[in-house]
Short mmCIF file of N, CA and C in Angstrom, two decimals:
data_model
loop_
_atom_site.label_atom_id
_atom_site.label_comp_id
_atom_site.label_asym_id
_atom_site.label_seq_id
_atom_site.Cartn_x
_atom_site.Cartn_y
_atom_site.Cartn_z
N MET A 1 -0.88 10.09 -10.20
CA MET A 1 -1.37 11.37 -10.63
C MET A 1 -2.50 11.81 -9.70
N ILE A 2 -2.46 13.05 -9.29
CA ILE A 2 -3.48 13.61 -8.41
C ILE A 2 -4.56 14.27 -9.29
N ASP A 3 -5.82 14.04 -8.92
CA ASP A 3 -6.94 14.58 -9.69
C ASP A 3 -7.26 16.01 -9.27
N PRO A 4 -8.13 16.71 -10.03
CA PRO A 4 -8.45 18.11 -9.72
C PRO A 4 -9.02 18.32 -8.31
N LEU A 5 -9.90 17.44 -7.83
CA LEU A 5 -10.44 17.62 -6.48
C LEU A 5 -9.34 17.53 -5.44
N SER A 6 -8.44 16.58 -5.60
CA SER A 6 -7.34 16.43 -4.66
C SER A 6 -6.47 17.68 -4.64
N ARG A 7 -6.21 18.26 -5.80
CA ARG A 7 -5.44 19.51 -5.86
C ARG A 7 -6.19 20.63 -5.15
N LEU A 8 -7.50 20.70 -5.36
CA LEU A 8 -8.32 21.72 -4.70
C LEU A 8 -8.23 21.60 -3.18
N LEU A 9 -8.16 20.36 -2.69
CA LEU A 9 -8.06 20.11 -1.24
C LEU A 9 -6.64 20.29 -0.71
N GLY A 10 -5.68 20.51 -1.61
CA GLY A 10 -4.30 20.71 -1.20
C GLY A 10 -3.53 19.43 -0.95
N LEU A 11 -3.98 18.32 -1.55
CA LEU A 11 -3.31 17.04 -1.34
C LEU A 11 -2.08 16.93 -2.23
N GLU A 12 -1.09 16.19 -1.74
CA GLU A 12 0.19 16.05 -2.43
C GLU A 12 0.57 14.57 -2.52
N LEU A 13 0.93 14.14 -3.72
CA LEU A 13 1.40 12.77 -3.93
C LEU A 13 2.87 12.70 -3.54
N LEU A 14 3.19 11.85 -2.56
CA LEU A 14 4.56 11.72 -2.09
C LEU A 14 5.29 10.56 -2.74
N GLU A 15 4.55 9.46 -2.96
CA GLU A 15 5.19 8.25 -3.46
C GLU A 15 4.16 7.41 -4.19
N GLU A 16 4.61 6.74 -5.24
CA GLU A 16 3.74 5.80 -5.95
C GLU A 16 4.59 4.67 -6.51
N GLY A 17 3.95 3.52 -6.65
CA GLY A 17 4.61 2.35 -7.21
C GLY A 17 3.56 1.29 -7.46
N PRO A 18 3.96 0.14 -7.95
CA PRO A 18 2.99 -0.92 -8.23
C PRO A 18 2.17 -1.29 -6.99
N GLY A 19 0.88 -0.97 -7.02
CA GLY A 19 -0.02 -1.34 -5.93
C GLY A 19 0.13 -0.54 -4.65
N ARG A 20 0.81 0.59 -4.73
CA ARG A 20 1.00 1.38 -3.51
C ARG A 20 1.04 2.88 -3.83
N ALA A 21 0.75 3.68 -2.82
CA ALA A 21 0.82 5.14 -2.97
C ALA A 21 0.80 5.78 -1.59
N THR A 22 1.41 6.95 -1.51
CA THR A 22 1.37 7.75 -0.28
C THR A 22 0.96 9.16 -0.68
N VAL A 23 -0.09 9.65 -0.03
CA VAL A 23 -0.63 10.98 -0.30
C VAL A 23 -0.71 11.72 1.03
N ARG A 24 -0.41 13.03 1.00
CA ARG A 24 -0.39 13.82 2.22
C ARG A 24 -1.27 15.06 2.07
N GLY A 25 -1.86 15.50 3.17
CA GLY A 25 -2.65 16.72 3.16
C GLY A 25 -2.70 17.34 4.55
N ARG A 26 -2.64 18.66 4.59
CA ARG A 26 -2.73 19.36 5.87
C ARG A 26 -4.17 19.82 6.09
N VAL A 27 -4.67 19.57 7.28
CA VAL A 27 -6.03 19.99 7.65
C VAL A 27 -6.02 21.51 7.84
N SER A 28 -6.84 22.20 7.06
CA SER A 28 -6.95 23.66 7.21
C SER A 28 -8.29 23.99 7.88
N GLU A 29 -8.48 25.24 8.18
CA GLU A 29 -9.75 25.69 8.77
C GLU A 29 -10.92 25.36 7.84
N ASP A 30 -10.67 25.37 6.53
CA ASP A 30 -11.71 25.06 5.55
C ASP A 30 -12.10 23.59 5.54
N HIS A 31 -11.30 22.73 6.19
CA HIS A 31 -11.55 21.29 6.20
C HIS A 31 -12.21 20.82 7.48
N LEU A 32 -12.69 21.74 8.31
CA LEU A 32 -13.26 21.37 9.61
C LEU A 32 -14.76 21.17 9.54
N ASN A 33 -15.25 20.30 10.42
CA ASN A 33 -16.70 20.13 10.57
C ASN A 33 -17.20 21.12 11.63
N PRO A 34 -18.50 21.16 11.92
CA PRO A 34 -19.02 22.12 12.90
C PRO A 34 -18.48 21.92 14.32
N HIS A 35 -17.85 20.79 14.59
CA HIS A 35 -17.30 20.51 15.92
C HIS A 35 -15.83 20.91 16.04
N GLY A 36 -15.26 21.46 14.97
CA GLY A 36 -13.88 21.91 15.00
C GLY A 36 -12.86 20.82 14.72
N MET A 37 -13.32 19.67 14.25
CA MET A 37 -12.43 18.57 13.90
C MET A 37 -12.40 18.42 12.38
N ALA A 38 -11.37 17.72 11.89
CA ALA A 38 -11.29 17.49 10.45
C ALA A 38 -12.56 16.80 9.97
N HIS A 39 -13.14 17.32 8.91
CA HIS A 39 -14.36 16.76 8.33
C HIS A 39 -14.06 15.35 7.81
N GLY A 40 -14.96 14.43 8.05
CA GLY A 40 -14.79 13.06 7.56
C GLY A 40 -14.63 13.00 6.06
N GLY A 41 -15.27 13.91 5.35
CA GLY A 41 -15.15 13.95 3.89
C GLY A 41 -13.75 14.30 3.44
N PHE A 42 -13.05 15.13 4.20
CA PHE A 42 -11.65 15.46 3.87
C PHE A 42 -10.77 14.23 4.05
N ILE A 43 -10.95 13.54 5.17
CA ILE A 43 -10.14 12.35 5.45
C ILE A 43 -10.45 11.26 4.43
N PHE A 44 -11.73 11.09 4.10
CA PHE A 44 -12.12 10.11 3.09
C PHE A 44 -11.47 10.45 1.75
N SER A 45 -11.51 11.72 1.37
CA SER A 45 -10.93 12.14 0.08
C SER A 45 -9.43 11.90 0.05
N LEU A 46 -8.75 12.11 1.16
CA LEU A 46 -7.32 11.84 1.24
C LEU A 46 -7.04 10.36 0.99
N ALA A 47 -7.79 9.50 1.67
CA ALA A 47 -7.61 8.05 1.50
C ALA A 47 -8.00 7.62 0.09
N ASP A 48 -9.07 8.19 -0.44
CA ASP A 48 -9.53 7.84 -1.78
C ASP A 48 -8.51 8.24 -2.84
N ALA A 49 -7.82 9.35 -2.63
CA ALA A 49 -6.78 9.77 -3.57
C ALA A 49 -5.64 8.75 -3.60
N ALA A 50 -5.28 8.23 -2.43
CA ALA A 50 -4.23 7.20 -2.38
C ALA A 50 -4.71 5.92 -3.06
N LEU A 51 -5.99 5.57 -2.86
CA LEU A 51 -6.58 4.41 -3.54
C LEU A 51 -6.49 4.58 -5.05
N ALA A 52 -6.85 5.75 -5.55
CA ALA A 52 -6.85 6.00 -6.99
C ALA A 52 -5.46 5.82 -7.59
N VAL A 53 -4.46 6.36 -6.94
CA VAL A 53 -3.10 6.26 -7.47
C VAL A 53 -2.62 4.81 -7.43
N ALA A 54 -2.80 4.15 -6.29
CA ALA A 54 -2.33 2.77 -6.15
C ALA A 54 -3.04 1.83 -7.12
N SER A 55 -4.35 1.99 -7.25
CA SER A 55 -5.12 1.05 -8.08
C SER A 55 -4.91 1.26 -9.57
N ASN A 56 -4.49 2.44 -9.96
CA ASN A 56 -4.22 2.71 -11.38
C ASN A 56 -2.76 2.51 -11.74
N SER A 57 -1.97 2.01 -10.82
CA SER A 57 -0.52 1.87 -11.04
C SER A 57 -0.15 0.71 -11.95
N HIS A 58 -1.08 -0.21 -12.19
CA HIS A 58 -0.76 -1.39 -13.00
C HIS A 58 -1.08 -1.23 -14.48
N GLY A 59 -1.72 -0.14 -14.85
CA GLY A 59 -2.01 0.08 -16.26
C GLY A 59 -3.48 0.12 -16.59
N PRO A 60 -4.25 -0.96 -16.41
CA PRO A 60 -5.68 -0.88 -16.73
C PRO A 60 -6.37 0.18 -15.87
N GLU A 61 -7.29 0.91 -16.49
CA GLU A 61 -8.03 1.93 -15.75
C GLU A 61 -8.82 1.27 -14.63
N ALA A 62 -8.74 1.84 -13.43
CA ALA A 62 -9.43 1.29 -12.26
C ALA A 62 -10.35 2.35 -11.67
N MET A 63 -11.57 1.91 -11.28
CA MET A 63 -12.56 2.80 -10.67
C MET A 63 -13.12 2.15 -9.42
N ALA A 64 -13.26 2.93 -8.36
CA ALA A 64 -13.78 2.40 -7.10
C ALA A 64 -15.21 1.90 -7.27
N ILE A 65 -15.48 0.73 -6.70
CA ILE A 65 -16.84 0.19 -6.69
C ILE A 65 -17.35 0.02 -5.25
N ALA A 66 -16.46 0.09 -4.27
CA ALA A 66 -16.86 0.01 -2.87
C ALA A 66 -15.75 0.60 -2.00
N ALA A 67 -16.16 1.26 -0.93
CA ALA A 67 -15.19 1.82 0.00
C ALA A 67 -15.82 1.94 1.38
N THR A 68 -15.02 1.64 2.40
CA THR A 68 -15.46 1.84 3.78
C THR A 68 -14.35 2.56 4.53
N ILE A 69 -14.75 3.30 5.53
CA ILE A 69 -13.76 4.00 6.35
C ILE A 69 -14.18 3.89 7.81
N HIS A 70 -13.19 3.70 8.66
CA HIS A 70 -13.39 3.66 10.10
C HIS A 70 -12.50 4.74 10.70
N PHE A 71 -13.12 5.72 11.33
CA PHE A 71 -12.38 6.81 11.95
C PHE A 71 -11.97 6.37 13.36
N THR A 72 -10.68 6.50 13.66
CA THR A 72 -10.18 6.03 14.96
C THR A 72 -9.84 7.15 15.91
N ARG A 73 -9.41 8.30 15.39
CA ARG A 73 -9.09 9.47 16.21
C ARG A 73 -9.40 10.73 15.41
N PRO A 74 -9.79 11.79 16.10
CA PRO A 74 -10.03 13.04 15.37
C PRO A 74 -8.73 13.73 14.98
N ALA A 75 -8.80 14.54 13.95
CA ALA A 75 -7.69 15.40 13.54
C ALA A 75 -8.17 16.83 13.63
N LYS A 76 -7.24 17.74 13.79
CA LYS A 76 -7.61 19.16 13.95
C LYS A 76 -6.87 20.02 12.94
N ALA A 77 -7.27 21.28 12.87
CA ALA A 77 -6.63 22.22 11.95
C ALA A 77 -5.13 22.24 12.24
N GLY A 78 -4.35 22.21 11.17
CA GLY A 78 -2.90 22.23 11.28
C GLY A 78 -2.27 20.85 11.22
N ASP A 79 -3.07 19.80 11.50
CA ASP A 79 -2.51 18.44 11.46
C ASP A 79 -2.13 18.06 10.03
N LEU A 80 -0.98 17.44 9.90
CA LEU A 80 -0.53 16.91 8.61
C LEU A 80 -0.87 15.43 8.57
N LEU A 81 -1.76 15.05 7.67
CA LEU A 81 -2.22 13.67 7.57
C LEU A 81 -1.58 12.99 6.36
N THR A 82 -1.25 11.73 6.53
CA THR A 82 -0.66 10.94 5.46
C THR A 82 -1.50 9.68 5.26
N ALA A 83 -1.84 9.40 4.01
CA ALA A 83 -2.57 8.18 3.64
C ALA A 83 -1.63 7.28 2.87
N GLN A 84 -1.45 6.08 3.39
CA GLN A 84 -0.57 5.11 2.72
C GLN A 84 -1.40 3.92 2.27
N ALA A 85 -1.42 3.71 0.95
CA ALA A 85 -2.21 2.63 0.34
C ALA A 85 -1.31 1.44 0.05
N ARG A 86 -1.87 0.25 0.30
CA ARG A 86 -1.17 -0.98 -0.09
C ARG A 86 -2.18 -1.94 -0.67
N GLU A 87 -1.73 -2.66 -1.67
CA GLU A 87 -2.58 -3.63 -2.36
C GLU A 87 -2.76 -4.87 -1.48
N VAL A 88 -4.00 -5.30 -1.33
CA VAL A 88 -4.31 -6.50 -0.57
C VAL A 88 -4.54 -7.67 -1.52
N SER A 89 -5.24 -7.42 -2.62
CA SER A 89 -5.45 -8.46 -3.63
C SER A 89 -5.57 -7.80 -5.01
N LEU A 90 -5.10 -8.53 -6.01
CA LEU A 90 -5.14 -8.04 -7.39
C LEU A 90 -5.62 -9.16 -8.28
N GLY A 91 -6.80 -8.94 -8.89
CA GLY A 91 -7.35 -9.92 -9.81
C GLY A 91 -7.46 -9.33 -11.21
N ALA A 92 -7.97 -10.11 -12.13
CA ALA A 92 -8.11 -9.65 -13.51
C ALA A 92 -9.11 -8.50 -13.62
N ARG A 93 -10.17 -8.53 -12.83
CA ARG A 93 -11.23 -7.51 -12.93
C ARG A 93 -11.39 -6.66 -11.68
N THR A 94 -10.97 -7.13 -10.51
CA THR A 94 -11.09 -6.35 -9.29
C THR A 94 -9.79 -6.39 -8.50
N ALA A 95 -9.64 -5.41 -7.63
CA ALA A 95 -8.50 -5.36 -6.72
C ALA A 95 -8.95 -4.67 -5.44
N THR A 96 -8.31 -5.02 -4.34
CA THR A 96 -8.67 -4.43 -3.04
C THR A 96 -7.43 -3.82 -2.41
N TYR A 97 -7.64 -2.68 -1.76
CA TYR A 97 -6.55 -1.91 -1.16
C TYR A 97 -6.93 -1.51 0.26
N GLU A 98 -5.93 -1.44 1.11
CA GLU A 98 -6.10 -0.96 2.47
C GLU A 98 -5.29 0.33 2.58
N ILE A 99 -5.92 1.36 3.11
CA ILE A 99 -5.27 2.65 3.23
C ILE A 99 -5.33 3.07 4.70
N GLU A 100 -4.16 3.31 5.28
CA GLU A 100 -4.09 3.79 6.65
C GLU A 100 -3.82 5.29 6.61
N VAL A 101 -4.61 6.05 7.35
CA VAL A 101 -4.41 7.49 7.47
C VAL A 101 -3.86 7.76 8.86
N VAL A 102 -2.72 8.44 8.92
CA VAL A 102 -2.07 8.74 10.20
C VAL A 102 -1.77 10.23 10.28
N SER A 103 -1.65 10.73 11.52
CA SER A 103 -1.25 12.11 11.73
C SER A 103 0.27 12.20 11.63
N GLY A 104 0.80 13.40 11.71
CA GLY A 104 2.24 13.62 11.61
C GLY A 104 3.04 12.86 12.64
N GLU A 105 2.44 12.58 13.79
CA GLU A 105 3.13 11.85 14.85
C GLU A 105 2.99 10.34 14.67
N GLY A 106 2.28 9.93 13.62
CA GLY A 106 2.07 8.50 13.38
C GLY A 106 0.84 7.95 14.07
N THR A 107 0.03 8.80 14.68
CA THR A 107 -1.19 8.37 15.34
C THR A 107 -2.23 7.98 14.30
N PRO A 108 -2.79 6.78 14.38
CA PRO A 108 -3.82 6.38 13.42
C PRO A 108 -5.05 7.28 13.52
N VAL A 109 -5.52 7.75 12.37
CA VAL A 109 -6.70 8.60 12.29
C VAL A 109 -7.86 7.84 11.66
N ALA A 110 -7.57 7.00 10.66
CA ALA A 110 -8.63 6.25 9.98
C ALA A 110 -8.04 5.06 9.24
N LEU A 111 -8.90 4.06 9.04
CA LEU A 111 -8.55 2.90 8.22
C LEU A 111 -9.61 2.79 7.13
N PHE A 112 -9.16 2.80 5.88
CA PHE A 112 -10.02 2.83 4.70
C PHE A 112 -9.74 1.56 3.90
N THR A 113 -10.78 0.92 3.43
CA THR A 113 -10.64 -0.21 2.53
C THR A 113 -11.42 0.10 1.26
N GLY A 114 -10.77 -0.10 0.12
CA GLY A 114 -11.42 0.19 -1.15
C GLY A 114 -11.24 -0.95 -2.14
N THR A 115 -12.30 -1.22 -2.88
CA THR A 115 -12.26 -2.21 -3.95
C THR A 115 -12.52 -1.49 -5.26
N VAL A 116 -11.75 -1.86 -6.27
CA VAL A 116 -11.87 -1.23 -7.58
C VAL A 116 -12.20 -2.26 -8.65
N TYR A 117 -12.86 -1.76 -9.69
CA TYR A 117 -13.08 -2.55 -10.90
C TYR A 117 -12.00 -2.12 -11.88
N ARG A 118 -11.36 -3.12 -12.50
CA ARG A 118 -10.28 -2.86 -13.46
C ARG A 118 -10.78 -3.10 -14.88
N ARG A 119 -10.79 -2.05 -15.69
CA ARG A 119 -11.22 -2.17 -17.09
C ARG A 119 -10.13 -2.83 -17.91
N GLY A 120 -10.55 -3.44 -18.99
CA GLY A 120 -9.56 -3.96 -19.94
C GLY A 120 -9.46 -5.43 -19.83
#
């Protein structure tokens, strides 16, 4: 399920399953930083949306407690970015996910790692 902020940013859920998710978003002029590149906050939000879907796929409510992102290449207006989340570890109370963000051509844009706390 995509949250209200993700909808506001124009993000789309493409695929979800146990411990995985794929979310897509197109960089618009509204998503640019002062240098004309995709704002890091937009890319982070795209990856975070994939984290949210993947981490909540097992049933217990999950909330992020830590996240890091490494930007590898810039994206520009018009680029279609895809964030693919995969579960790295799943415990009773925490789980960790790796999310790769790529451009439409498959060029890596960012690598995001997120850890969640699982309620219940």
